[in-house]
Each structure stands twice: as structure tokens, then as C-alpha cells.
Amino acid sequence: MKYKSVKSVCLAAFLMASHNAFAEESALQEGGKPLSVVTSDGKERTISDCKQFTFLRLNDLKISKINGLSDPDWIDAKNSLTGCYIDWYVKENKLTLDNTAKTPNIKDVLSHFPASEAYFVNKDEQAKIKKNSSGKSILEYTPSLKINDRKMISDKEGVSYSVWWFASYKNENGDLVSFITIGSGVTQGTQSILKSYIIKSTQGKIWDVKELDENSPI
């Protein structure tokens, strides 16, 4: 499947992943051109698809910078590269899609997601979260969050969360392995981010999760 832009990659490819993993040939382009990146060896390179991304990562290179994109396009590009990583992870670990799994609603997610993963806009807020989040869920940390359509929004804190994408797989032992992408941002302004996680366990009040990105171990 071909995509016209990075923006369409993010949503269309992740929706495709609910049926199967990212195709290696999935296009990673902005304005019809391959993504321009700087890798950890300091060289500027172009990436047209997930196969090229995986080749770089398997050769011990990481993505240091994505060039020439506006903030929204940069977020989409980063998210799409993370999707390529998830595709590699699924294949490498021989995971099989669980078609019976349903996407959890955002309230359930925030009731169990560690507060350490709460959205922040600056280092001061990040430090505050780190200091006060121990043992809490995001919803406990920000109790003013209320359901609004498919989002949870806190007018008091000026923050919003939504489930962007979710998929569950089973490994060869039949154990469930789930992935989720959460969108979060400010309610007054344009600052936002997409973060992807592997949900390692849903036992207990706080889920065991680990953030994934384009430079996660490969």
C-alpha cells in the first residue's frame, strides 16, 4: 500500500496494522519525497520505506534528527518510524495478531497507565510529575480529567488524551502482547505528541508499560 504523505502514513498504516503488521514497503514520504534524516554516524540519509529504516537500525545506526518538517509533520514522521519499529518487533518475535482484542477506551487506559507517562510541556512540569507520580495512574495524578467524546480532557490543567492506535498479538506461548499509541497535548494551543508503548502486563492497578520509539533496541 502506498501513502501520499507522512500524515497519511501515521493513521492509514496504523489502521492497517490492526489487520497485519506494517508492510516493509510502506512508503515514508512527505510531499512525495522520502524522509530526510541524520543518523547516529552524522550522515544525512533518505528513508523511503520501513525496509530501509530497518536496514539502518540493523546496521547499528539510530535516527538522530528528522530534517525539514513542521512540528505536526515531524510528529507524524516520528510516529511512522516508530510504527516501522513495531513491525520489526512483531516479525522478530513471531507475534500473531489477536483479532478478538478490542481497543480500550481512554478512561480505562488512563486509570491504569503510570502517572510517570503524563503529558508535560516543559522540564519543570516533567520534574513535578517525576516527584509526585509514584504509584499513581495518570487519572489519579490528574483527577480533573473528564470524558469528552473519545478524549479525556482537563480544563483545569489544560491537557487532553486520546487512544490513537491499539493492537494485541499473541506470542508462540499464547501470551498476549499489546501495543498502544496515545495522543496527548494542550487544550489551548497546538502543542501535542504521540507516544507508543508496549504493554508488558495488565496485572495490578498500574500496568507495566515501556515506551517505544524509532530508536528502541533492535
XYZ file of C-alpha atoms in Angstrom:
218
model
C 0.000 0.000 0.000
C 1.299 3.443 -0.960
C 0.794 6.618 1.050
C 0.795 10.180 -0.239
C 2.314 11.795 2.820
C 3.685 11.192 6.269
C 0.349 12.333 7.738
C -1.485 9.558 5.930
C 1.192 7.028 6.882
C 0.537 7.583 10.562
C -3.161 6.849 10.541
C -3.548 4.626 7.495
C -0.620 2.377 8.271
C -1.573 2.001 11.914
C -5.110 1.120 10.914
C -3.642 -1.413 8.519
C -1.673 -2.806 11.442
C -4.928 -3.842 13.089
C -5.109 -6.480 10.354
C -1.407 -7.159 9.872
C 1.873 -5.500 10.722
C 3.442 -2.614 8.821
C 4.480 -3.753 5.354
C 8.204 -3.325 4.769
C 7.450 -1.435 1.575
C 5.102 1.037 3.292
C 6.065 4.460 1.976
C 7.546 7.008 4.378
C 7.253 10.221 2.421
C 6.367 13.892 2.809
C 5.189 15.740 -0.264
C 6.090 12.758 -2.413
C 9.709 12.812 -1.227
C 11.489 10.329 1.082
C 12.115 11.375 4.662
C 15.425 13.145 5.176
C 17.164 12.104 8.388
C 20.513 12.362 10.122
C 21.756 9.073 11.562
C 23.971 8.490 14.586
C 27.096 8.422 12.429
C 26.445 12.055 11.497
C 25.452 11.325 7.898
C 22.338 12.641 6.163
C 20.259 9.893 4.572
C 16.846 9.399 3.000
C 14.321 6.773 4.057
C 11.545 5.789 1.648
C 10.045 2.790 3.455
C 10.185 0.594 6.532
C 12.639 -1.788 4.850
C 15.231 0.970 4.537
C 14.619 2.060 8.117
C 15.114 -1.494 9.405
C 18.302 -1.866 7.339
C 19.793 1.202 9.026
C 18.802 0.054 12.503
C 20.163 -3.473 11.959
C 23.460 -1.851 10.997
C 23.725 -0.187 14.423
C 22.506 3.228 13.270
C 19.928 5.323 15.094
C 17.876 8.290 13.947
C 19.390 11.464 15.406
C 17.280 14.017 13.550
C 14.386 14.259 11.089
C 15.033 17.156 8.722
C 12.903 19.902 7.265
C 9.441 19.242 8.688
C 6.948 21.413 10.530
C 6.042 20.322 14.062
C 2.879 18.397 13.024
C 4.677 16.648 10.166
C 7.638 15.867 12.433
C 5.293 14.219 14.953
C 3.698 12.142 12.191
C 7.080 11.169 10.731
C 8.440 10.116 14.115
C 5.278 8.127 14.783
C 5.527 6.405 11.407
C 9.146 5.398 12.048
C 8.050 4.020 15.414
C 5.435 2.022 13.503
C 8.226 0.556 11.390
C 9.990 -0.473 14.584
C 6.823 -2.134 15.905
C 6.515 -4.017 12.617
C 10.066 -5.305 13.032
C 9.353 -6.281 16.657
C 6.193 -8.186 15.689
C 8.007 -10.135 12.990
C 11.169 -10.730 15.004
C 9.195 -12.154 17.919
C 6.798 -14.142 15.683
C 3.709 -12.482 17.088
C 0.265 -13.285 15.687
C -2.481 -10.660 15.600
C -5.336 -11.271 18.043
C -8.405 -10.260 16.046
C -10.653 -10.612 19.092
C -8.928 -7.838 21.042
C -10.891 -4.612 21.444
C -9.395 -1.156 21.741
C -9.690 0.005 25.358
C -11.386 3.341 25.950
C -9.219 6.226 27.048
C -10.647 6.290 30.589
C -9.652 2.652 31.143
C -6.193 3.387 29.761
C -5.593 6.440 31.955
C -6.968 4.583 35.000
C -4.114 2.088 34.682
C -1.325 3.922 32.864
C 1.518 5.057 35.160
C 1.396 8.758 36.002
C 5.065 8.966 35.055
C 3.805 8.962 31.455
C 1.608 12.046 31.948
C 1.911 14.826 29.378
C 4.225 17.741 30.143
C 5.202 20.869 28.221
C 8.478 21.782 29.929
C 11.192 20.457 32.224
C 9.592 21.957 35.335
C 6.371 20.013 34.715
C 8.416 16.900 33.947
C 10.237 17.225 37.276
C 6.924 17.745 39.089
C 5.468 14.599 37.530
C 8.556 12.600 38.447
C 8.366 13.814 42.049
C 4.632 13.262 42.597
C 3.637 10.369 40.343
C 4.924 7.336 42.223
C 2.316 4.576 42.469
C -0.353 6.657 40.749
C -2.180 6.333 37.464
C -2.483 9.294 35.091
C -6.131 9.651 36.109
C -5.190 9.716 39.802
C -2.472 12.259 39.087
C -4.908 14.436 37.099
C -8.356 13.739 38.653
C -9.897 16.675 36.790
C -9.777 14.683 33.522
C -13.279 14.121 32.143
C -14.605 12.157 29.184
C -15.342 14.311 26.140
C -16.314 12.218 23.124
C -13.355 9.847 22.632
C -10.955 12.003 24.605
C -10.304 12.791 28.235
C -9.840 16.481 28.823
C -8.883 18.503 31.890
C -9.938 22.120 31.539
C -8.236 22.829 34.845
C -4.838 21.509 33.727
C -5.362 22.298 30.029
C -4.433 18.808 28.849
C -6.090 16.211 26.626
C -5.531 12.486 25.977
C -6.835 10.023 23.387
C -6.121 6.497 22.165
C -4.600 6.885 18.705
C -3.984 3.219 17.904
C -4.108 -0.160 19.637
C -3.357 -3.750 18.641
C -2.865 -7.029 20.510
C -0.821 -10.017 19.449
C -0.023 -13.430 20.873
C 3.428 -14.946 21.072
C 4.273 -18.578 20.427
C 3.363 -19.437 24.031
C -0.070 -17.864 23.664
C 0.821 -14.881 25.880
C -0.772 -11.548 24.998
C 1.455 -8.696 23.811
C -0.285 -5.356 23.236
C 0.810 -2.060 21.715
C -0.823 1.320 22.132
C -0.236 4.839 20.835
C -1.550 7.674 22.975
C -2.051 11.193 21.702
C -1.754 13.973 24.247
C -1.423 17.735 24.198
C -2.604 21.087 25.432
C -6.213 22.190 25.054
C -5.266 25.812 24.395
C -2.639 25.819 21.676
C -1.055 23.392 19.243
C 1.499 21.516 21.346
C 0.923 17.773 21.153
C 2.729 14.450 20.950
C 2.138 10.825 20.008
C 3.799 8.174 22.158
C 3.759 4.424 21.576
C 4.129 1.736 24.228
C 4.337 -1.990 24.594
C 2.012 -3.130 27.389
C 4.012 -5.826 29.136
C 1.419 -6.647 31.797
C -2.066 -5.508 32.811
C -1.895 -7.227 36.196
C -2.366 -4.907 39.155
C -3.693 -1.361 39.325
C -0.829 0.148 37.337
C 0.046 -1.507 34.036
C 3.641 -2.394 33.243
C 4.406 -0.421 30.087
C 7.510 0.587 28.162
C 7.714 3.449 25.704
C 8.842 2.576 22.187
C 10.261 4.874 19.548
C 12.296 4.716 16.354
C 15.488 4.133 18.360
C 14.277 1.355 20.660
C 16.636 -1.657 20.914
C 16.724 -3.792 17.801
